[in-house]
CSV table of N, CA, C and O in Angstrom, one decimal:
chain,number,residue,atom,x,y,z
N,21,MET,N,0.2,2.7,-22.3
N,21,MET,CA,-0.2,2.8,-20.8
N,21,MET,C,-0.3,1.8,-20.3
N,21,MET,O,-0.3,1.6,-19.1
N,22,LEU,N,-0.9,0.5,-21.1
N,22,LEU,CA,-1.5,-0.9,-20.4
N,22,LEU,C,0.0,-1.8,-19.9
N,22,LEU,O,0.0,-2.4,-19.4
N,23,MET,N,1.1,-1.5,-21.0
N,23,MET,CA,2.2,-2.0,-21.0
N,23,MET,C,2.6,-1.4,-19.8
N,23,MET,O,3.8,-2.2,-18.9
N,24,ASN,N,2.7,-0.5,-19.2
N,24,ASN,CA,3.5,0.5,-18.2
N,24,ASN,C,2.7,0.0,-17.2
N,24,ASN,O,3.3,0.4,-16.0
N,25,ALA,N,1.3,-0.2,-17.1
N,25,ALA,CA,0.5,0.2,-15.4
N,25,ALA,C,1.3,-0.8,-14.8
N,25,ALA,O,0.9,-0.1,-13.4
N,26,PRO,N,1.3,-2.1,-14.8
N,26,PRO,CA,2.0,-2.7,-13.7
N,26,PRO,C,3.1,-2.5,-12.6
N,26,PRO,O,3.4,-2.3,-11.3
N,27,LEU,N,4.2,-1.8,-13.7
N,27,LEU,CA,5.4,-1.2,-12.9
N,27,LEU,C,5.1,0.0,-12.2
N,27,LEU,O,5.6,0.4,-11.2
N,28,ALA,N,4.3,0.7,-12.9
N,28,ALA,CA,3.2,2.1,-12.6
N,28,ALA,C,2.8,1.9,-11.0
N,28,ALA,O,2.9,2.8,-10.1
N,29,LEU,N,2.2,0.8,-11.0
N,29,LEU,CA,1.2,0.5,-10.0
N,29,LEU,C,2.4,0.0,-9.0
N,29,LEU,O,2.4,0.7,-7.4
N,30,PHE,N,3.8,-0.9,-9.0
N,30,PHE,CA,4.2,-1.2,-7.9
N,30,PHE,C,5.0,0.5,-8.0
N,30,PHE,O,5.5,0.5,-6.5
N,31,SER,N,5.6,1.0,-8.6
N,31,SER,CA,5.8,1.9,-8.2
N,31,SER,C,5.2,2.9,-7.2
N,31,SER,O,5.8,3.8,-6.2
N,32,ALA,N,3.9,3.1,-7.4
N,32,ALA,CA,3.2,4.2,-6.8
N,32,ALA,C,3.0,3.6,-5.0
N,32,ALA,O,2.6,3.9,-4.4
N,33,TRP,N,2.6,2.2,-4.9
N,33,TRP,CA,2.7,1.5,-3.5
N,33,TRP,C,3.9,1.4,-3.0
N,33,TRP,O,3.8,1.3,-2.0
N,34,PHE,N,5.0,0.9,-3.6
N,34,PHE,CA,6.2,0.5,-2.8
N,34,PHE,C,7.8,1.1,-2.8
N,34,PHE,O,8.8,1.1,-2.6
N,35,ARG,N,7.5,2.1,-3.9
N,35,ARG,CA,8.8,3.3,-4.1
N,35,ARG,C,8.9,3.9,-3.7
N,35,ARG,O,7.6,5.0,-3.0
N,36,PRO,N,9.9,4.6,-3.0
N,36,PRO,CA,11.3,4.0,-3.3
N,36,PRO,C,11.7,2.7,-2.0
N,36,PRO,O,11.2,2.6,-1.0
N,37,GLY,N,12.4,1.9,-2.6
N,37,GLY,CA,12.7,0.5,-1.7
N,37,GLY,C,14.2,0.8,-1.2
N,37,GLY,O,15.0,2.2,-1.3
N,38,VAL,N,14.2,0.0,-0.2
N,38,VAL,CA,15.5,0.5,0.2
N,38,VAL,C,16.8,0.4,-0.3
N,38,VAL,O,18.1,1.1,0.4
N,39,THR,N,17.1,-0.1,-0.9
N,39,THR,CA,18.5,-0.2,-2.2
N,39,THR,C,18.0,1.0,-3.1
N,39,THR,O,19.6,1.5,-3.5
N,40,GLN,N,17.3,2.2,-3.1
N,40,GLN,CA,17.5,3.1,-3.9
N,40,GLN,C,17.9,4.6,-3.0
N,40,GLN,O,17.4,5.5,-3.5
N,41,VAL,N,17.9,4.5,-1.8
N,41,VAL,CA,18.5,5.5,-0.6
N,41,VAL,C,19.0,6.6,-1.1
N,41,VAL,O,20.2,5.5,-1.4
N,42,GLU,N,19.3,7.3,-1.3
N,42,GLU,CA,20.0,8.4,-1.5
N,42,GLU,C,20.7,9.3,-0.5
N,42,GLU,O,21.7,10.7,-0.4
N,43,ASN,N,19.5,9.9,0.1
N,43,ASN,CA,19.5,11.0,1.4
N,43,ASN,C,18.6,10.5,2.4
N,43,ASN,O,17.6,9.8,2.3
N,44,VAL,N,18.8,11.5,3.5
N,44,VAL,CA,17.6,11.0,4.9
N,44,VAL,C,16.0,11.1,4.3
N,44,VAL,O,15.6,9.8,4.9
N,45,PHE,N,15.9,11.8,3.3
N,45,PHE,CA,14.2,11.7,3.3
N,45,PHE,C,14.0,10.7,2.5
N,45,PHE,O,12.7,10.0,2.8
N,46,GLN,N,14.7,10.0,1.6
N,46,GLN,CA,14.2,9.0,0.7
N,46,GLN,C,14.6,7.7,1.9
N,46,GLN,O,13.9,6.4,1.4
N,47,GLY,N,15.5,7.7,2.7
N,47,GLY,CA,15.3,6.7,3.7
N,47,GLY,C,14.0,6.5,4.7
N,47,GLY,O,13.6,4.9,4.6
N,48,ALA,N,13.5,7.6,4.9
N,48,ALA,CA,12.1,7.4,5.7
N,48,ALA,C,11.3,7.3,4.9
N,48,ALA,O,10.3,6.2,5.2
N,49,ALA,N,10.9,7.6,3.8
N,49,ALA,CA,10.3,7.2,2.1
N,49,ALA,C,10.2,5.4,2.3
N,49,ALA,O,9.7,4.7,2.1
N,50,ALA,N,12.0,5.1,2.5
N,50,ALA,CA,12.1,3.3,2.0
N,50,ALA,C,11.7,3.0,3.4
N,50,ALA,O,10.8,1.8,2.8
N,51,LEU,N,11.7,3.6,4.3
N,51,LEU,CA,11.4,2.8,6.1
N,51,LEU,C,10.2,2.6,5.8
N,51,LEU,O,9.4,1.2,6.3
N,52,GLU,N,9.1,3.3,5.3
N,52,GLU,CA,7.7,3.5,4.9
N,52,GLU,C,7.2,2.7,4.1
N,52,GLU,O,6.2,1.4,4.6
N,53,ASN,N,7.8,2.1,3.3
N,53,ASN,CA,7.2,1.4,1.8
N,53,ASN,C,7.9,0.3,2.1
N,53,ASN,O,6.9,-0.8,2.0
N,54,LEU,N,8.7,0.0,3.2
N,54,LEU,CA,9.0,-1.5,3.6
N,54,LEU,C,8.2,-1.9,4.4
N,54,LEU,O,7.6,-2.9,3.8
N,55,PHE,N,7.5,-1.3,5.3
N,55,PHE,CA,6.3,-1.8,6.6
N,55,PHE,C,5.2,-1.7,5.6
N,55,PHE,O,4.5,-2.6,6.0
N,56,ILE,N,4.9,-1.2,4.6
N,56,ILE,CA,4.2,-1.4,4.0
N,56,ILE,C,3.8,-2.8,2.9
N,56,ILE,O,2.6,-3.5,2.8
N,57,ALA,N,4.9,-2.7,2.6
N,57,ALA,CA,5.3,-4.1,1.3
N,57,ALA,C,5.0,-5.2,2.7
N,57,ALA,O,4.6,-6.5,2.3
N,58,VAL,N,5.5,-5.3,3.5
N,58,VAL,CA,5.9,-6.7,4.9
N,58,VAL,C,4.1,-6.6,4.8
N,58,VAL,O,3.8,-7.5,4.9
N,59,ALA,N,3.2,-5.6,5.2
N,59,ALA,CA,2.0,-5.6,5.4
N,59,ALA,C,1.1,-6.3,4.4
N,59,ALA,O,0.5,-7.2,4.4
N,60,PHE,N,1.5,-5.4,3.4
N,60,PHE,CA,1.2,-6.1,2.4
N,60,PHE,C,1.0,-8.1,1.6
N,60,PHE,O,0.1,-8.3,1.6
N,61,PHE,N,2.1,-8.4,2.0
N,61,PHE,CA,2.3,-9.2,1.7
N,61,PHE,C,2.0,-10.5,2.8
N,61,PHE,O,1.7,-11.8,2.4
N,62,PHE,N,1.6,-9.9,4.4
N,62,PHE,CA,0.9,-10.9,5.2
N,62,PHE,C,-0.1,-11.2,4.9
N,62,PHE,O,-1.2,-11.6,5.2
N,63,SER,N,-0.7,-9.6,4.1
N,63,SER,CA,-2.6,-9.7,4.6
N,63,SER,C,-3.0,-10.9,3.3
N,63,SER,O,-3.8,-10.9,3.0
N,64,ALA,N,-1.6,-11.1,2.1
N,64,ALA,CA,-2.0,-12.2,1.5
N,64,ALA,C,-2.7,-13.4,1.7
N,64,ALA,O,-3.8,-14.0,1.2
N,65,ALA,N,-2.5,-13.7,3.0
N,65,ALA,CA,-3.0,-14.9,4.0
N,65,ALA,C,-4.3,-14.6,4.1
N,65,ALA,O,-5.0,-15.6,3.9
N,66,LYS,N,-4.8,-13.4,4.1
N,66,LYS,CA,-6.4,-13.0,4.7
N,66,LYS,C,-6.7,-12.0,3.0
N,66,LYS,O,-8.1,-11.8,3.5
N,67,PHE,N,-6.6,-12.5,2.0
N,67,PHE,CA,-7.1,-11.6,1.1
N,67,PHE,C,-8.7,-12.6,0.7
N,67,PHE,O,-9.2,-11.3,0.7
N,68,LYS,N,-9.1,-13.9,0.8
N,68,LYS,CA,-10.5,-14.0,0.9
N,68,LYS,C,-11.1,-13.4,2.1
N,68,LYS,O,-12.4,-13.2,1.6
N,69,LEU,N,-10.8,-12.8,2.9
N,69,LEU,CA,-11.8,-12.7,3.8
N,69,LEU,C,-11.9,-11.2,3.3
N,69,LEU,O,-12.9,-10.4,4.2
N,70,LEU,N,-11.5,-10.4,2.7
N,70,LEU,CA,-11.8,-8.9,2.0
N,70,LEU,C,-13.3,-9.2,1.3
N,70,LEU,O,-14.1,-8.7,1.0
N,71,PHE,N,-13.3,-10.3,0.6
N,71,PHE,CA,-14.2,-10.6,0.1
N,71,PHE,C,-15.9,-11.8,0.3
N,71,PHE,O,-16.6,-11.8,-0.1
N,72,THR,N,-15.2,-12.0,1.5
N,72,THR,CA,-16.2,-12.8,2.5
N,72,THR,C,-17.1,-11.3,3.6
N,72,THR,O,-17.9,-12.0,4.1
N,73,SER,N,-16.4,-10.5,3.8
N,73,SER,CA,-16.7,-9.3,4.3
N,73,SER,C,-18.1,-9.0,3.9
N,73,SER,O,-18.5,-8.8,2.7
N,74,SER,N,-18.8,-8.5,5.2
N,74,SER,CA,-20.1,-7.5,5.2
N,74,SER,C,-19.9,-6.5,4.0
N,74,SER,O,-21.3,-6.1,3.5
N,75,HIS,N,-19.2,-6.1,4.1
N,75,HIS,CA,-18.4,-4.4,3.0
N,75,HIS,C,-17.9,-5.1,2.3
N,75,HIS,O,-17.3,-4.1,1.9
N,76,LYS,N,-18.2,-5.6,1.8
N,76,LYS,CA,-17.9,-6.2,0.3
N,76,LYS,C,-17.6,-5.1,-1.2
N,76,LYS,O,-16.5,-4.9,-1.5
N,77,THR,N,-18.5,-4.4,-1.1
N,77,THR,CA,-18.6,-3.5,-2.4
N,77,THR,C,-17.9,-2.2,-2.4
N,77,THR,O,-17.0,-1.9,-2.5
N,78,LEU,N,-17.9,-1.5,-0.4
N,78,LEU,CA,-17.2,-0.6,-0.2
N,78,LEU,C,-15.7,-1.0,-0.1
N,78,LEU,O,-15.1,-0.2,-0.8
N,79,ILE,N,-14.9,-2.3,-0.2
N,79,ILE,CA,-13.9,-3.1,0.0
N,79,ILE,C,-13.3,-2.7,-1.4
N,79,ILE,O,-12.5,-2.3,-1.8
N,80,LEU,N,-14.1,-3.2,-2.0
N,80,LEU,CA,-14.1,-3.7,-3.9
N,80,LEU,C,-13.7,-1.9,-4.5
N,80,LEU,O,-12.9,-2.1,-5.3
N,81,SER,N,-14.6,-1.0,-3.7
N,81,SER,CA,-14.5,0.2,-4.1
N,81,SER,C,-13.0,0.9,-3.6
N,81,SER,O,-12.4,1.5,-4.5
N,82,VAL,N,-13.1,0.9,-2.8
N,82,VAL,CA,-11.5,1.0,-2.3
N,82,VAL,C,-10.3,0.8,-2.4
N,82,VAL,O,-9.5,1.4,-3.5
N,83,ILE,N,-10.4,-0.7,-3.0
N,83,ILE,CA,-9.2,-1.0,-4.1
N,83,ILE,C,-9.4,-0.7,-5.2
N,83,ILE,O,-8.2,-0.5,-6.0
N,84,THR,N,-10.1,-0.5,-5.8
N,84,THR,CA,-10.3,0.1,-7.6
N,84,THR,C,-9.8,1.3,-7.5
N,84,THR,O,-8.7,1.9,-8.6
N,85,TYR,N,-10.1,2.3,-6.5
N,85,TYR,CA,-9.6,3.3,-6.4
N,85,TYR,C,-8.0,3.6,-5.7
N,85,TYR,O,-7.1,3.8,-6.4
N,86,CYS,N,-7.7,3.3,-5.0
N,86,CYS,CA,-6.1,2.6,-4.8
N,86,CYS,C,-5.0,2.2,-6.0
N,86,CYS,O,-4.3,2.6,-6.4
N,87,ILE,N,-5.6,1.3,-7.2
N,87,ILE,CA,-5.5,0.8,-8.3
N,87,ILE,C,-5.4,1.4,-9.3
N,87,ILE,O,-4.6,2.1,-9.7
N,88,VAL,N,-6.1,2.6,-9.5
N,88,VAL,CA,-6.9,3.5,-10.5
N,88,VAL,C,-5.9,4.6,-10.3
N,88,VAL,O,-5.1,5.2,-11.2
N,89,LEU,N,-5.7,5.1,-9.1
N,89,LEU,CA,-5.3,6.6,-8.6
N,89,LEU,C,-3.5,5.9,-9.0
N,89,LEU,O,-3.0,6.5,-9.0
N,90,GLY,N,-3.2,5.1,-8.1
N,90,GLY,CA,-1.8,4.5,-8.3
N,90,GLY,C,-1.4,4.5,-9.5
N,90,GLY,O,-0.2,5.3,-10.2
N,91,ILE,N,-1.9,3.9,-10.6
N,91,ILE,CA,-1.1,3.9,-11.7
N,91,ILE,C,-1.4,5.2,-12.4
N,91,ILE,O,-0.3,5.6,-12.8
N,92,PHE,N,-2.1,5.7,-12.4
N,92,PHE,CA,-2.4,7.4,-13.0
N,92,PHE,C,-1.3,8.3,-12.7
N,92,PHE,O,-0.7,9.3,-13.1
N,93,LEU,N,-1.4,8.2,-11.3
N,93,LEU,CA,-0.4,9.4,-10.7
N,93,LEU,C,0.9,9.0,-10.8
N,93,LEU,O,1.9,10.2,-10.7
N,94,ALA,N,1.3,7.4,-11.0
N,94,ALA,CA,2.6,6.7,-11.1
N,94,ALA,C,3.3,7.1,-12.4
N,94,ALA,O,4.2,7.7,-12.6
N,95,LEU,N,2.1,7.2,-13.4
N,95,LEU,CA,2.7,7.7,-14.9
N,95,LEU,C,2.7,9.1,-15.1
N,95,LEU,O,3.3,9.2,-16.0
N,96,SER,N,2.1,10.0,-14.4
N,96,SER,CA,2.3,11.3,-14.9
N,96,SER,C,3.2,12.1,-13.9
N,96,SER,O,3.1,13.4,-13.8
N,97,THR,N,3.7,11.5,-13.4
N,97,THR,CA,4.3,11.7,-11.9
N,97,THR,C,6.5,11.7,-12.1
N,97,THR,O,6.8,10.8,-12.6
N,98,PRO,N,7.0,13.0,-12.6
N,98,PRO,CA,8.0,13.3,-12.9
N,98,PRO,C,9.3,12.4,-12.7
N,98,PRO,O,10.3,11.7,-12.5
N,99,ASN,N,8.8,12.6,-11.2
N,99,ASN,CA,10.3,12.1,-10.0
N,99,ASN,C,9.6,11.5,-8.9
N,99,ASN,O,8.4,11.0,-8.4
N,100,LEU,N,10.2,10.1,-7.8
N,100,LEU,CA,10.2,9.9,-6.8
N,100,LEU,C,9.7,10.6,-5.9
N,100,LEU,O,8.9,10.4,-4.8
N,101,GLY,N,10.0,12.0,-5.5
N,101,GLY,CA,9.8,12.8,-4.5
N,101,GLY,C,8.3,13.1,-4.3
N,101,GLY,O,7.8,13.5,-4.0
N,102,THR,N,8.2,13.5,-5.9
N,102,THR,CA,6.7,14.1,-6.1
N,102,THR,C,5.4,13.1,-6.2
N,102,THR,O,4.3,13.0,-5.6
N,103,LEU,N,6.3,11.9,-6.6
N,103,LEU,CA,5.1,10.5,-6.3
N,103,LEU,C,5.1,10.6,-4.9
N,103,LEU,O,4.1,10.1,-4.3
N,104,VAL,N,5.8,10.3,-3.9
N,104,VAL,CA,5.7,10.2,-2.4
N,104,VAL,C,4.8,11.2,-2.1
N,104,VAL,O,4.0,10.6,-1.3
N,105,ARG,N,4.9,12.0,-2.1
N,105,ARG,CA,4.0,13.6,-1.9
N,105,ARG,C,2.5,13.2,-2.1
N,105,ARG,O,1.8,13.4,-1.8
N,106,TYR,N,2.5,12.7,-3.9
N,106,TYR,CA,1.0,12.8,-4.5
N,106,TYR,C,0.6,11.7,-4.0
N,106,TYR,O,-1.4,11.3,-3.9
N,107,ARG,N,1.0,10.0,-3.4
N,107,ARG,CA,0.4,9.1,-3.2
N,107,ARG,C,-0.3,9.3,-1.7
N,107,ARG,O,-1.1,8.3,-1.5
N,108,THR,N,-0.5,10.9,-1.2
N,108,THR,CA,-1.5,10.6,0.0
N,108,THR,C,-2.1,11.0,-0.7
N,108,THR,O,-3.7,10.6,0.5
N,109,GLY,N,-3.4,10.7,-1.1
N,109,GLY,CA,-4.5,10.4,-2.0
N,109,GLY,C,-5.1,8.7,-1.9
N,109,GLY,O,-5.9,9.0,-1.4
N,110,PHE,N,-4.0,8.3,-2.0
N,110,PHE,CA,-4.9,6.8,-1.7
N,110,PHE,C,-4.1,6.2,-0.9
N,110,PHE,O,-4.7,5.0,-0.2
N,111,LEU,N,-2.9,6.6,-0.2
N,111,LEU,CA,-2.6,5.7,1.4
N,111,LEU,C,-3.1,5.6,2.2
N,111,LEU,O,-2.9,3.9,2.9
N,112,PRO,N,-3.7,6.4,2.7
N,112,PRO,CA,-4.5,5.8,3.9
N,112,PRO,C,-5.9,4.9,3.5
N,112,PRO,O,-6.2,3.8,4.3
N,113,PHE,N,-6.5,5.2,2.2
N,113,PHE,CA,-7.5,4.0,2.0
N,113,PHE,C,-6.6,2.6,1.7
N,113,PHE,O,-7.1,1.5,1.9
N,114,PHE,N,-5.2,2.4,1.0
N,114,PHE,CA,-4.7,1.5,0.7
N,114,PHE,C,-4.5,0.8,2.1
N,114,PHE,O,-4.0,-0.6,2.4
N,115,MET,N,-3.9,1.9,3.4
N,115,MET,CA,-3.3,1.0,4.3
N,115,MET,C,-4.7,0.2,5.3
N,115,MET,O,-4.0,-0.3,6.0
N,116,LEU,N,-5.7,1.1,5.0
N,116,LEU,CA,-6.9,0.1,5.6
N,116,LEU,C,-7.1,-1.1,5.1
N,116,LEU,O,-7.5,-1.9,5.9
N,117,VAL,N,-7.3,-1.1,3.7
N,117,VAL,CA,-7.2,-2.4,2.9
N,117,VAL,C,-6.3,-3.5,3.8
N,117,VAL,O,-7.0,-4.8,3.8
N,118,ILE,N,-5.0,-3.2,3.5
N,118,ILE,CA,-4.0,-3.8,4.0
N,118,ILE,C,-4.1,-4.3,5.4
N,118,ILE,O,-3.8,-5.6,5.5
N,119,LEU,N,-4.5,-3.5,6.4
N,119,LEU,CA,-4.4,-4.0,7.5
N,119,LEU,C,-5.5,-4.5,8.4
N,119,LEU,O,-5.7,-4.8,9.5
N,120,TYR,N,-7.1,-4.5,7.5
N,120,TYR,CA,-7.9,-4.8,7.8
N,120,TYR,C,-8.0,-6.7,7.9
N,120,TYR,O,-7.4,-7.5,6.6
N,121,GLY,N,-8.0,-7.2,8.6
N,121,GLY,CA,-8.0,-8.6,9.1
N,121,GLY,C,-6.3,-9.1,9.3
N,121,GLY,O,-6.0,-10.2,8.7
N,122,ASN,N,-5.5,-8.3,9.0
N,122,ASN,CA,-4.1,-8.7,8.8
N,122,ASN,C,-3.6,-9.6,9.4
N,122,ASN,O,-3.7,-8.8,11.4
N,123,PRO,N,-2.8,-10.3,9.8
N,123,PRO,CA,-2.6,-11.2,10.9
N,123,PRO,C,-1.0,-10.9,11.8
N,123,PRO,O,-0.9,-10.9,12.5
N,124,LEU,N,-0.4,-9.8,10.9
N,124,LEU,CA,0.3,-9.2,11.1
N,124,LEU,C,0.1,-8.2,12.6
N,124,LEU,O,0.6,-7.6,13.6
N,125,VAL,N,-0.9,-7.5,12.4
N,125,VAL,CA,-1.4,-6.3,13.4
N,125,VAL,C,-2.0,-7.5,14.4
N,125,VAL,O,-1.8,-6.9,15.7
N,126,ALA,N,-2.1,-8.7,14.0
N,126,ALA,CA,-2.7,-9.1,15.3
N,126,ALA,C,-1.7,-10.0,16.3
N,126,ALA,O,-1.5,-9.6,17.0
N,127,LEU,N,-0.7,-10.3,15.6
N,127,LEU,CA,0.8,-10.5,16.4
N,127,LEU,C,1.3,-9.4,16.6
N,127,LEU,O,2.1,-9.7,18.1
N,128,LEU,N,1.3,-8.1,16.4
N,128,LEU,CA,1.9,-6.9,16.9
N,128,LEU,C,1.5,-6.6,18.1
N,128,LEU,O,1.6,-6.2,19.2
N,129,LEU,N,0.0,-6.5,17.8
N,129,LEU,CA,-1.0,-6.1,19.5
N,129,LEU,C,-0.6,-7.3,20.5
N,129,LEU,O,-0.6,-6.9,22.0
N,130,LYS,N,-0.8,-8.6,19.9
N,130,LYS,CA,-0.5,-9.5,21.1
N,130,LYS,C,1.1,-9.0,22.1
N,130,LYS,O,1.2,-9.6,22.7
N,131,LYS,N,1.6,-9.1,21.0
N,131,LYS,CA,3.3,-9.2,21.5
N,131,LYS,C,3.5,-7.9,22.6
N,131,LYS,O,4.4,-7.9,23.2
N,132,PHE,N,2.8,-6.8,22.1
N,132,PHE,CA,3.5,-5.1,22.7
N,132,PHE,C,2.2,-4.6,23.5
N,132,PHE,O,2.0,-4.2,24.1
N,133,GLY,N,0.9,-6.3,23.9
N,133,GLY,CA,0.3,-5.6,24.8
N,133,GLY,C,-0.9,-5.0,24.5
N,133,GLY,O,-1.9,-4.3,25.6
N,134,GLY,N,-1.7,-5.0,23.3
N,134,GLY,CA,-2.9,-4.3,22.9
N,134,GLY,C,-3.9,-4.7,23.1
N,134,GLY,O,-3.9,-5.6,23.7
N,135,VAL,N,-5.0,-4.2,22.7
N,135,VAL,CA,-6.2,-4.4,22.8
N,135,VAL,C,-6.6,-5.3,21.3
N,135,VAL,O,-6.3,-5.2,20.5
N,136,THR,N,-6.7,-6.6,22.0
N,136,THR,CA,-6.9,-7.1,20.5
N,136,THR,C,-8.8,-7.7,20.2
N,136,THR,O,-9.5,-8.0,21.2
N,137,GLY,N,-9.0,-8.1,19.2
N,137,GLY,CA,-10.4,-8.6,19.4
N,137,GLY,C,-11.5,-7.8,18.2
N,137,GLY,O,-11.8,-7.9,17.4
């Protein structure tokens, strides 16, 4: 289980990819995962902000929850379609952590005239 945990976590967070699309539903999931992957890599620049926040304990708890649930769901799921449905248990929390202090969000809000702050 430990050997397969990194691949399982990657699968839970970012699969199906754009190169794995075979039908319209996988295409929609792949576009969603592409956005998640881009937001994840943009958030890496502000990763230190997560640990200097006043809500450090809550953020670390949410990160732990997303990692543990992602690994176990991916290891126990027979196919990608089921994994896409099951990951709704951690996806909102994962997106919250990714988008917290993300420079991509600030850029999009500035470009499209949203409220910044």
